[in-house]
Amino acid sequence: MATALPGFPLADDGANMVRQRTLILLRWMAIAGQIAAILVASQVYGLQLPLGLCALAVGLSVIANLALVMLFPETRRLTETEAFFTLLFDLGQLAFLIFLTGGLTNPFAILVLAPVTISASVLRLRSTLALGALAILIVSAALVWYLPLRFADGSALVIPGIFAFGFWLSIVIGILFLGLYSRRVATEMRSMSEALLATQMALAREQKLTDLAGVVAAAAHELGTPLATIKLVSAELIEELDDQPDLQEDARLIRDQADRCRDILRDMGRAGKDDLHLRQAPLSAVLREAAEPHLARGKQVEFAVTPSQDGDTEQPTILRRPEVIHGLRNLVQNAVDFARSHVWIEGEWTARRIIVRITDDGDGFPPGLIGRIGDPFVRARRSDPDLEKRPGYEGMGLGLFIAKTLLERSGAELSFANATDPFLAPKERPDRSGAVVEAVWDLADLAALPSQGGLGKNERIEG
């Protein structure tokens, strides 16, 4: 079972997903339709209806809506329990009207599908099952117990039993099918929405780190001149204060602290300068940067960067885009997680394309899931006992989903495969026997423009 990401719930945590205003609006629409149907049946077709009881049923809905509008703000989001009882009230009110107006001889009996479909879209499974079971019970009871519809001459509307049974069966099947269909679609949409949110969070974090590193580099660059000035002046003071040892010691302290500030800024700004100067970098440097957090995890990671076909002998310089680095990093993490001992990261290029291939010597992808890899909340590799060996891993399939989304956003086409038949015995497998993930970009999407030079002139340097 997938667990929730920090900061937002999973779909089955269902609470506060539907606004009260939405259900109130739907109820007003139902009230208008019920009133219109009663007036047309009684005034146009001359059917004899218990108008007093029908008015009571519709009036209950009106009173309920007015009470909700007056007691609570319309923008209020309903809890699971509140939404359930709201839909339960609507189903009960509709059942009352159906019993008063001919049972299953009333074609509007099919509207019992509405509360169940809404529940399947926004509520938990147990709430939907309860409403669905109650709806089936209502239409089953309406097949036997109801006030018959009567024409103006007093004769009752009678339909053949086979027709009534067929109508009952169609409603029951509709409840089951539409409930299952709506729940399946809604669950997948919420899962995709949550996974996309996780992707956006990951990309935003990567972008913030890049921006922060750039700020640090800029600070180190700008502070270099005043620190050099301080050091120069302090050195001159040391020479001029030979006859004043106390002041000379203070000048030495100033020089030493200026050197210390220079060293601190150099250490802090190293990554930032890389980001500032290397907004573009050779393919091998980007691959190594993406894999760097996973190089010391006990698995041997090997790099190979070579031209292919008509590719230039000099490796291409590509943009250091956060989504590319983070996406490749997630793919490397997945390979290291499931590799036995080795991971191979290969970069190739032709005159038009750049190919990155990540291979491991693990068990590979289950053949039945290869077509679904990259979907959120799919465990793509090993069983739960294996996942338990990896502390902190939630097994939601989000790593590959995030990588796929980010890399496709940069223009890549991803493919997932196994390097060999996963059903071979361990002794029969080659070294590269695990999963293979390949990302292919058009060179124009990833290649950097010719360098425009360094940081430029420092306007704060005087003279």
Tab-separated table of C-alpha atoms in Angstrom:
chain	number	residue	atom	x	y	z
A	1	MET	CA	0.000	0.000	0.000
A	2	ALA	CA	1.398	3.362	-0.986
A	3	THR	CA	1.932	5.859	1.768
A	4	ALA	CA	1.321	9.571	1.596
A	5	LEU	CA	3.930	12.011	0.515
A	6	PRO	CA	4.810	14.632	3.115
A	7	GLY	CA	2.621	17.635	2.640
A	8	PHE	CA	-0.380	16.149	0.873
A	9	PRO	CA	-2.721	13.166	1.250
A	10	LEU	CA	-3.405	10.297	-1.006
A	11	ALA	CA	-6.738	9.941	-2.699
A	12	ASP	CA	-8.093	7.419	-0.231
A	13	ASP	CA	-7.509	9.797	2.634
A	14	GLY	CA	-10.607	11.446	1.017
A	15	ALA	CA	-11.618	14.311	3.254
A	16	ASN	CA	-12.265	17.881	2.284
A	17	MET	CA	-12.209	17.133	-1.436
A	18	VAL	CA	-15.606	18.600	-2.418
A	19	ARG	CA	-16.989	22.028	-1.650
A	20	GLN	CA	-20.376	22.427	-0.040
A	21	ARG	CA	-21.285	24.898	-2.780
A	22	THR	CA	-20.934	22.163	-5.401
A	23	LEU	CA	-23.401	19.815	-3.726
A	24	ILE	CA	-25.800	22.684	-2.985
A	25	LEU	CA	-25.771	23.694	-6.655
A	26	LEU	CA	-26.385	20.108	-7.754
A	27	ARG	CA	-29.279	19.860	-5.316
A	28	TRP	CA	-30.851	23.087	-6.644
A	29	MET	CA	-30.654	21.592	-10.134
A	30	ALA	CA	-32.311	18.408	-8.874
A	31	ILE	CA	-35.040	20.417	-7.145
A	32	ALA	CA	-35.762	22.354	-10.334
A	33	GLY	CA	-35.932	19.131	-12.330
A	34	GLN	CA	-38.222	17.448	-9.791
A	35	ILE	CA	-40.623	20.379	-9.730
A	36	ALA	CA	-40.701	20.502	-13.546
A	37	ALA	CA	-41.305	16.743	-13.796
A	38	ILE	CA	-44.168	16.840	-11.237
A	39	LEU	CA	-45.853	19.814	-12.948
A	40	VAL	CA	-45.578	18.320	-16.437
A	41	ALA	CA	-46.838	14.895	-15.281
A	42	SER	CA	-49.823	16.352	-13.438
A	43	GLN	CA	-50.763	19.330	-15.639
A	44	VAL	CA	-49.782	18.194	-19.138
A	45	TYR	CA	-50.281	14.429	-18.998
A	46	GLY	CA	-53.038	14.490	-16.377
A	47	LEU	CA	-51.443	11.923	-14.079
A	48	GLN	CA	-52.880	11.740	-10.595
A	49	LEU	CA	-50.012	12.308	-8.163
A	50	PRO	CA	-50.015	12.719	-4.367
A	51	LEU	CA	-49.040	16.370	-4.798
A	52	GLY	CA	-48.984	17.063	-1.069
A	53	LEU	CA	-46.466	14.333	-0.346
A	54	CYS	CA	-44.450	15.220	-3.461
A	55	ALA	CA	-44.332	18.846	-2.316
A	56	LEU	CA	-43.173	17.627	1.101
A	57	ALA	CA	-40.320	15.639	-0.470
A	58	VAL	CA	-39.185	18.560	-2.621
A	59	GLY	CA	-39.645	20.967	0.286
A	60	LEU	CA	-37.278	18.931	2.448
A	61	SER	CA	-34.539	19.441	-0.150
A	62	VAL	CA	-35.276	23.170	-0.316
A	63	ILE	CA	-35.153	23.476	3.475
A	64	ALA	CA	-31.910	21.496	3.643
A	65	ASN	CA	-30.276	23.745	1.042
A	66	LEU	CA	-31.435	26.958	2.701
A	67	ALA	CA	-30.223	25.710	6.086
A	68	LEU	CA	-26.778	24.888	4.700
A	69	VAL	CA	-26.519	28.267	2.966
A	70	MET	CA	-27.442	30.154	6.129
A	71	LEU	CA	-25.399	28.108	8.595
A	72	PHE	CA	-22.162	27.546	6.680
A	73	PRO	CA	-20.119	29.405	4.056
A	74	GLU	CA	-20.573	27.989	0.574
A	75	THR	CA	-16.819	27.642	0.092
A	76	ARG	CA	-16.584	25.251	3.041
A	77	ARG	CA	-15.155	21.868	2.133
A	78	LEU	CA	-17.061	18.914	3.478
A	79	THR	CA	-15.453	16.173	5.500
A	80	GLU	CA	-15.876	12.550	4.524
A	81	THR	CA	-18.739	12.075	6.999
A	82	GLU	CA	-20.514	15.303	6.022
A	83	ALA	CA	-20.334	14.523	2.303
A	84	PHE	CA	-21.570	10.982	2.945
A	85	PHE	CA	-24.629	12.119	4.882
A	86	THR	CA	-25.351	14.833	2.310
A	87	LEU	CA	-25.444	12.247	-0.463
A	88	LEU	CA	-27.376	9.867	1.791
A	89	PHE	CA	-30.031	12.556	2.297
A	90	ASP	CA	-30.294	13.125	-1.463
A	91	LEU	CA	-30.623	9.403	-2.093
A	92	GLY	CA	-33.311	9.072	0.587
A	93	GLN	CA	-35.260	12.068	-0.746
A	94	LEU	CA	-35.121	10.661	-4.285
A	95	ALA	CA	-36.229	7.226	-3.022
A	96	PHE	CA	-39.231	8.835	-1.287
A	97	LEU	CA	-40.277	10.511	-4.546
A	98	ILE	CA	-39.832	7.282	-6.513
A	99	PHE	CA	-42.105	5.383	-4.105
A	100	LEU	CA	-44.724	8.133	-4.444
A	101	THR	CA	-44.629	8.262	-8.237
A	102	GLY	CA	-44.877	4.753	-9.579
A	103	GLY	CA	-41.681	3.014	-8.483
A	104	LEU	CA	-39.866	1.534	-11.456
A	105	THR	CA	-42.688	2.555	-13.793
A	106	ASN	CA	-41.256	6.050	-13.320
A	107	PRO	CA	-38.363	6.466	-15.803
A	108	PHE	CA	-36.721	9.008	-13.483
A	109	ALA	CA	-35.861	6.167	-11.101
A	110	ILE	CA	-32.569	5.940	-12.970
A	111	LEU	CA	-31.463	9.117	-11.157
A	112	VAL	CA	-30.473	7.000	-8.147
A	113	LEU	CA	-27.213	6.594	-10.087
A	114	ALA	CA	-26.246	10.218	-9.389
A	115	PRO	CA	-25.414	10.052	-5.635
A	116	VAL	CA	-23.503	6.796	-6.098
A	117	THR	CA	-21.465	8.205	-8.986
A	118	ILE	CA	-20.611	11.351	-7.009
A	119	SER	CA	-19.603	9.233	-4.016
A	120	ALA	CA	-17.373	7.045	-6.185
A	121	SER	CA	-15.607	10.179	-7.424
A	122	VAL	CA	-14.911	11.910	-4.114
A	123	LEU	CA	-15.451	9.598	-1.144
A	124	ARG	CA	-13.729	6.547	0.282
A	125	LEU	CA	-14.498	3.073	-0.937
A	126	ARG	CA	-16.503	2.094	2.139
A	127	SER	CA	-18.779	5.135	1.754
A	128	THR	CA	-19.345	4.347	-1.908
A	129	LEU	CA	-20.105	0.701	-1.135
A	130	ALA	CA	-22.631	1.754	1.501
A	131	LEU	CA	-24.418	4.185	-0.828
A	132	GLY	CA	-24.291	1.710	-3.708
A	133	ALA	CA	-25.785	-1.081	-1.593
A	134	LEU	CA	-28.497	1.264	-0.346
A	135	ALA	CA	-29.313	2.392	-3.893
A	136	ILE	CA	-29.666	-1.233	-5.045
A	137	LEU	CA	-31.910	-1.926	-2.030
A	138	ILE	CA	-34.057	1.092	-2.910
A	139	VAL	CA	-34.613	0.117	-6.560
A	140	SER	CA	-35.266	-3.479	-5.491
A	141	ALA	CA	-37.918	-2.307	-3.023
A	142	ALA	CA	-39.382	0.069	-5.629
A	143	LEU	CA	-39.971	-2.960	-7.858
A	144	VAL	CA	-42.586	-4.196	-5.357
A	145	TRP	CA	-43.717	-1.367	-3.078
A	146	TYR	CA	-44.866	1.897	-4.643
A	147	LEU	CA	-47.902	4.076	-5.271
A	148	PRO	CA	-48.932	3.383	-8.871
A	149	LEU	CA	-49.205	6.175	-11.401
A	150	ARG	CA	-52.838	6.814	-12.365
A	151	PHE	CA	-54.259	8.566	-15.393
A	152	ALA	CA	-56.997	11.189	-15.219
A	153	ASP	CA	-59.700	8.485	-15.511
A	154	GLY	CA	-58.278	6.647	-12.481
A	155	SER	CA	-56.751	3.728	-14.358
A	156	ALA	CA	-53.283	2.669	-13.181
A	157	LEU	CA	-50.224	2.661	-15.390
A	158	VAL	CA	-49.152	-0.964	-15.674
A	159	ILE	CA	-46.048	-2.187	-17.500
A	160	PRO	CA	-45.132	-5.790	-18.323
A	161	GLY	CA	-43.221	-7.594	-15.604
A	162	ILE	CA	-40.333	-8.409	-17.944
A	163	PHE	CA	-39.950	-4.705	-18.710
A	164	ALA	CA	-39.951	-3.791	-15.008
A	165	PHE	CA	-37.356	-6.487	-14.313
A	166	GLY	CA	-35.199	-5.287	-17.211
A	167	PHE	CA	-35.374	-1.706	-15.946
A	168	TRP	CA	-34.387	-2.885	-12.453
A	169	LEU	CA	-31.504	-4.904	-13.845
A	170	SER	CA	-30.247	-1.993	-15.959
A	171	ILE	CA	-30.248	0.318	-12.926
A	172	VAL	CA	-28.379	-2.209	-10.777
A	173	ILE	CA	-25.782	-2.791	-13.506
A	174	GLY	CA	-25.531	0.979	-13.982
A	175	ILE	CA	-24.864	1.475	-10.270
A	176	LEU	CA	-22.108	-1.141	-10.302
A	177	PHE	CA	-20.518	-0.117	-13.605
A	178	LEU	CA	-20.679	3.667	-13.224
A	179	GLY	CA	-19.567	3.447	-9.611
A	180	LEU	CA	-16.539	1.334	-10.529
A	181	TYR	CA	-15.778	3.403	-13.632
A	182	SER	CA	-16.027	6.750	-11.843
A	183	ARG	CA	-13.915	5.569	-8.933
A	184	ARG	CA	-11.222	4.144	-11.185
A	185	VAL	CA	-10.954	7.305	-13.276
A	186	ALA	CA	-11.069	9.632	-10.251
A	187	THR	CA	-8.434	7.605	-8.392
A	188	GLU	CA	-6.061	7.655	-11.345
A	189	MET	CA	-6.574	11.402	-11.810
A	190	ARG	CA	-5.837	12.084	-8.140
A	191	SER	CA	-2.797	9.805	-8.222
A	192	MET	CA	-1.472	11.605	-11.279
A	193	SER	CA	-2.171	14.999	-9.699
A	194	GLU	CA	-0.295	14.044	-6.533
A	195	ALA	CA	2.606	12.654	-8.519
A	196	LEU	CA	2.799	15.793	-10.629
A	197	LEU	CA	2.844	17.833	-7.435
A	198	ALA	CA	5.773	15.742	-6.208
A	199	THR	CA	7.503	16.357	-9.543
A	200	GLN	CA	6.975	20.104	-9.246
A	201	MET	CA	8.304	20.058	-5.686
A	202	ALA	CA	11.417	18.172	-6.784
A	203	LEU	CA	12.045	20.542	-9.675
A	204	ALA	CA	11.417	23.603	-7.501
A	205	ARG	CA	13.916	22.286	-4.941
A	206	GLU	CA	16.526	21.700	-7.645
A	207	GLN	CA	15.917	25.174	-9.056
A	208	LYS	CA	16.229	26.784	-5.615
A	209	LEU	CA	19.525	25.008	-5.031
A	210	THR	CA	20.778	26.213	-8.392
A	211	ASP	CA	19.659	29.773	-7.695
A	212	LEU	CA	21.163	29.713	-4.201
A	213	ALA	CA	24.475	28.473	-5.548
A	214	GLY	CA	24.454	31.270	-8.095
A	215	VAL	CA	23.834	33.840	-5.373
A	216	VAL	CA	26.737	32.430	-3.333
A	217	ALA	CA	29.008	32.567	-6.379
A	218	ALA	CA	28.009	36.146	-7.119
A	219	ALA	CA	28.655	37.126	-3.497
A	220	ALA	CA	32.065	35.479	-3.552
A	221	HIS	CA	32.897	37.229	-6.811
A	222	GLU	CA	31.815	40.678	-5.570
A	223	LEU	CA	33.447	40.343	-2.143
A	224	GLY	CA	36.757	39.326	-3.641
A	225	THR	CA	37.775	42.921	-4.394
A	226	PRO	CA	37.083	44.471	-0.943
A	227	LEU	CA	38.775	41.505	0.775
A	228	ALA	CA	41.829	41.941	-1.432
A	229	THR	CA	41.868	45.631	-0.542
A	230	ILE	CA	41.644	44.846	3.177
A	231	LYS	CA	44.500	42.384	2.881
A	232	LEU	CA	46.659	44.877	0.968
A	233	VAL	CA	46.053	47.710	3.433
A	234	SER	CA	46.643	45.444	6.450
A	235	ALA	CA	49.955	44.264	4.944
A	236	GLU	CA	51.069	47.897	4.549
A	237	LEU	CA	50.060	48.657	8.144
A	238	ILE	CA	52.103	45.715	9.399
A	239	GLU	CA	55.202	47.174	7.740
A	240	GLU	CA	54.556	50.695	9.084
A	241	LEU	CA	53.831	49.604	12.666
A	242	ASP	CA	57.166	47.976	13.525
A	243	ASP	CA	57.545	50.351	16.455
A	244	GLN	CA	54.040	49.639	17.781
A	245	PRO	CA	53.809	45.849	18.409
A	246	ASP	CA	50.244	45.940	19.773
A	247	LEU	CA	48.834	47.730	16.733
A	248	GLN	CA	50.947	45.581	14.438
A	249	GLU	CA	49.409	42.445	15.972
A	250	ASP	CA	45.935	43.870	15.320
A	251	ALA	CA	46.893	44.482	11.695
A	252	ARG	CA	48.118	40.883	11.382
A	253	LEU	CA	44.791	39.693	12.823
A	254	ILE	CA	42.915	41.745	10.218
A	255	ARG	CA	45.024	40.203	7.432
A	256	ASP	CA	44.512	36.675	8.785
A	257	GLN	CA	40.747	37.161	9.057
A	258	ALA	CA	40.619	38.514	5.505
A	259	ASP	CA	42.404	35.336	4.344
A	260	ARG	CA	39.924	33.262	6.315
A	261	CYS	CA	36.969	35.059	4.718
A	262	ARG	CA	38.529	34.419	1.302
A	263	ASP	CA	38.849	30.690	2.047
A	264	ILE	CA	35.271	30.444	3.352
A	265	LEU	CA	33.887	32.195	0.287
A	266	ARG	CA	35.960	29.964	-1.967
A	267	ASP	CA	34.541	26.825	-0.324
A	268	MET	CA	30.963	28.138	-0.338
A	269	GLY	CA	31.180	29.459	-3.834
A	270	ARG	CA	32.788	26.468	-5.485
A	271	ALA	CA	29.455	24.822	-6.396
A	272	GLY	CA	27.930	28.210	-7.096
A	273	LYS	CA	30.744	29.188	-9.439
A	274	ASP	CA	30.244	25.917	-11.210
A	275	ASP	CA	26.598	26.798	-11.698
A	276	LEU	CA	27.431	30.334	-12.780
A	277	HIS	CA	30.317	29.513	-15.100
A	278	LEU	CA	29.087	26.087	-16.189
A	279	ARG	CA	25.534	26.784	-17.177
A	280	GLN	CA	26.821	24.564	-19.932
A	281	ALA	CA	29.203	21.648	-19.490
A	282	PRO	CA	30.491	18.595	-21.351
A	283	LEU	CA	28.153	15.625	-21.412
A	284	SER	CA	30.464	13.579	-19.182
A	285	ALA	CA	30.519	16.323	-16.530
A	286	VAL	CA	26.714	16.502	-16.425
A	287	LEU	CA	26.426	12.705	-16.135
A	288	ARG	CA	28.957	12.603	-13.313
A	289	GLU	CA	27.215	15.466	-11.515
A	290	ALA	CA	23.872	13.676	-11.772
A	291	ALA	CA	25.353	10.462	-10.382
A	292	GLU	CA	27.541	12.076	-7.704
A	293	PRO	CA	25.165	11.578	-4.696
A	294	HIS	CA	25.084	7.813	-5.405
A	295	LEU	CA	28.762	7.104	-6.097
A	296	ALA	CA	29.539	6.192	-2.479
A	297	ARG	CA	26.663	3.788	-1.806
A	298	GLY	CA	28.637	0.561	-2.110
A	299	LYS	CA	28.005	-0.061	-5.814
A	300	GLN	CA	30.575	0.404	-8.562
A	301	VAL	CA	29.423	3.045	-11.055
A	302	GLU	CA	31.250	3.114	-14.378
A	303	PHE	CA	31.057	5.937	-16.924
A	304	ALA	CA	31.617	5.737	-20.673
A	305	VAL	CA	31.212	8.640	-23.100
A	306	THR	CA	31.826	7.908	-26.776
A	307	PRO	CA	30.716	9.180	-30.190
A	308	SER	CA	28.454	7.014	-32.297
A	309	GLN	CA	28.058	6.783	-36.071
A	310	ASP	CA	28.644	10.265	-37.493
A	311	GLY	CA	29.170	11.970	-34.134
A	312	ASP	CA	31.969	14.478	-33.675
A	313	THR	CA	35.077	13.204	-31.921
A	314	GLU	CA	34.721	15.967	-29.314
A	315	GLN	CA	31.916	15.371	-26.871
A	316	PRO	CA	29.045	17.873	-27.014
A	317	THR	CA	28.619	20.677	-24.520
A	318	ILE	CA	25.092	20.625	-23.114
A	319	LEU	CA	22.984	22.847	-20.879
A	320	ARG	CA	23.061	22.090	-17.168
A	321	ARG	CA	19.289	22.242	-16.842
A	322	PRO	CA	17.933	21.351	-13.367
A	323	GLU	CA	15.276	19.036	-14.788
A	324	VAL	CA	17.880	17.070	-16.759
A	325	ILE	CA	20.228	16.685	-13.793
A	326	HIS	CA	17.461	15.786	-11.353
A	327	GLY	CA	15.794	13.382	-13.800
A	328	LEU	CA	19.047	11.555	-14.527
A	329	ARG	CA	19.829	11.503	-10.806
A	330	ASN	CA	16.562	9.690	-10.115
A	331	LEU	CA	17.330	7.135	-12.821
A	332	VAL	CA	20.797	6.545	-11.362
A	333	GLN	CA	19.303	6.208	-7.886
A	334	ASN	CA	16.868	3.584	-9.132
A	335	ALA	CA	19.696	1.654	-10.824
A	336	VAL	CA	21.929	1.796	-7.729
A	337	ASP	CA	19.005	0.749	-5.508
A	338	PHE	CA	18.435	-2.470	-7.432
A	339	ALA	CA	21.903	-3.295	-8.757
A	340	ARG	CA	23.852	-6.175	-7.255
A	341	SER	CA	27.261	-4.536	-7.584
A	342	HIS	CA	27.623	-2.561	-10.843
A	343	VAL	CA	25.908	0.304	-12.654
A	344	TRP	CA	26.966	1.488	-16.111
A	345	ILE	CA	26.242	5.042	-17.277
A	346	GLU	CA	26.904	5.593	-20.962
A	347	GLY	CA	26.679	8.717	-23.065
A	348	GLU	CA	26.643	8.639	-26.856
A	349	TRP	CA	26.067	11.257	-29.503
A	350	THR	CA	25.543	11.480	-33.210
A	351	ALA	CA	25.308	14.502	-35.459
A	352	ARG	CA	21.654	14.920	-34.434
A	353	ARG	CA	21.048	13.122	-31.173
A	354	ILE	CA	22.363	12.623	-27.647
A	355	ILE	CA	21.765	9.242	-25.994
A	356	VAL	CA	22.168	8.444	-22.307
A	357	ARG	CA	21.870	4.812	-21.241
A	358	ILE	CA	21.826	3.549	-17.637
A	359	THR	CA	22.219	-0.183	-17.034
A	360	ASP	CA	22.541	-2.258	-13.867
A	361	ASP	CA	23.275	-5.892	-13.036
A	362	GLY	CA	20.149	-6.428	-10.931
A	363	ASP	CA	17.064	-8.537	-11.573
A	364	GLY	CA	15.618	-6.150	-14.160
A	365	PHE	CA	12.049	-4.986	-14.619
A	366	PRO	CA	9.219	-7.523	-14.314
A	367	PRO	CA	8.202	-8.178	-17.952
A	368	GLY	CA	4.532	-7.657	-17.186
A	369	LEU	CA	5.149	-4.148	-15.853
A	370	ILE	CA	7.517	-2.725	-18.454
A	371	GLY	CA	4.637	-1.080	-20.306
A	372	ARG	CA	3.485	0.678	-17.123
A	373	ILE	CA	6.849	1.882	-15.862
A	374	GLY	CA	6.766	5.607	-15.319
A	375	ASP	CA	3.192	5.638	-14.060
A	376	PRO	CA	2.885	6.926	-10.482
A	377	PHE	CA	2.339	4.510	-7.599
A	378	VAL	CA	3.608	1.446	-9.462
A	379	ARG	CA	6.372	-0.594	-7.843
A	380	ALA	CA	8.448	-1.325	-10.884
A	381	ARG	CA	11.184	-3.636	-9.710
A	382	ARG	CA	11.100	-5.804	-6.593
A	383	SER	CA	8.689	-7.207	-4.088
A	384	ASP	CA	7.874	-5.724	-0.699
A	385	PRO	CA	10.448	-7.792	1.262
A	386	ASP	CA	13.177	-6.260	-0.909
A	387	LEU	CA	11.805	-2.782	-0.358
A	388	GLU	CA	12.055	-3.280	3.373
A	389	LYS	CA	15.844	-3.492	2.960
A	390	ARG	CA	15.902	0.111	1.778
A	391	PRO	CA	15.141	2.424	4.700
A	392	GLY	CA	13.156	5.511	3.822
A	393	TYR	CA	11.948	4.194	0.456
A	394	GLU	CA	8.169	4.353	0.195
A	395	GLY	CA	7.759	2.163	-2.900
A	396	MET	CA	5.386	4.508	-4.689
A	397	GLY	CA	7.030	4.458	-8.116
A	398	LEU	CA	7.434	8.210	-7.897
A	399	GLY	CA	11.173	8.166	-8.601
A	400	LEU	CA	10.755	6.862	-12.152
A	401	PHE	CA	7.651	8.974	-12.680
A	402	ILE	CA	9.475	12.147	-11.641
A	403	ALA	CA	12.480	11.247	-13.796
A	404	LYS	CA	10.283	10.483	-16.802
A	405	THR	CA	8.259	13.678	-16.414
A	406	LEU	CA	11.285	15.938	-15.956
A	407	LEU	CA	13.302	14.416	-18.793
A	408	GLU	CA	10.363	14.439	-21.210
A	409	ARG	CA	9.873	18.072	-20.296
A	410	SER	CA	13.441	18.703	-21.510
A	411	GLY	CA	12.671	17.000	-24.832
A	412	ALA	CA	13.842	13.449	-24.090
A	413	GLU	CA	12.243	10.215	-25.215
A	414	LEU	CA	12.570	7.465	-22.600
A	415	SER	CA	12.472	3.716	-23.079
A	416	PHE	CA	12.631	0.952	-20.455
A	417	ALA	CA	13.817	-2.581	-21.132
A	418	ASN	CA	15.785	-5.486	-19.706
A	419	ALA	CA	19.340	-6.191	-20.832
A	420	THR	CA	18.669	-9.920	-20.874
A	421	ASP	CA	15.955	-12.480	-20.185
A	422	PRO	CA	15.080	-12.115	-16.464
A	423	PHE	CA	14.137	-15.806	-16.317
A	424	LEU	CA	17.675	-17.007	-17.028
A	425	ALA	CA	19.560	-18.680	-14.223
A	426	PRO	CA	22.061	-16.386	-12.448
A	427	LYS	CA	25.044	-18.269	-13.938
A	428	GLU	CA	23.692	-17.820	-17.472
A	429	ARG	CA	23.278	-14.060	-17.245
A	430	PRO	CA	25.885	-11.661	-18.648
A	431	ASP	CA	27.342	-8.905	-16.487
A	432	ARG	CA	24.853	-6.340	-17.719
A	433	SER	CA	21.786	-8.402	-16.973
A	434	GLY	CA	19.498	-5.898	-15.265
A	435	ALA	CA	17.324	-3.009	-16.318
A	436	VAL	CA	18.193	-0.633	-19.140
A	437	VAL	CA	16.824	2.916	-19.248
A	438	GLU	CA	17.611	4.969	-22.332
A	439	ALA	CA	16.977	8.686	-22.796
A	440	VAL	CA	17.325	10.232	-26.247
A	441	TRP	CA	17.361	13.960	-27.019
A	442	ASP	CA	17.571	15.852	-30.256
A	443	LEU	CA	20.903	17.633	-30.177
A	444	ALA	CA	19.162	20.988	-30.675
A	445	ASP	CA	17.109	20.499	-27.481
A	446	LEU	CA	20.092	19.913	-25.211
A	447	ALA	CA	23.190	21.375	-26.834
A	448	ALA	CA	24.471	24.661	-25.442
A	449	LEU	CA	25.048	27.751	-27.519
A	450	PRO	CA	28.659	28.873	-28.024
A	451	SER	CA	30.106	30.319	-24.839
A	452	GLN	CA	29.546	34.006	-24.364
A	453	GLY	CA	32.560	34.474	-22.091
A	454	GLY	CA	32.974	34.742	-18.331
A	455	LEU	CA	31.236	36.781	-15.715
A	456	GLY	CA	32.034	40.127	-17.299
A	457	LYS	CA	33.562	43.255	-15.913
A	458	ASN	CA	33.255	43.934	-12.184
A	459	GLU	CA	31.876	47.471	-12.126
A	460	ARG	CA	32.814	47.893	-8.451
A	461	ILE	CA	36.557	47.702	-9.106
A	462	GLU	CA	37.780	51.266	-9.050
A	463	GLY	CA	40.520	52.646	-11.229
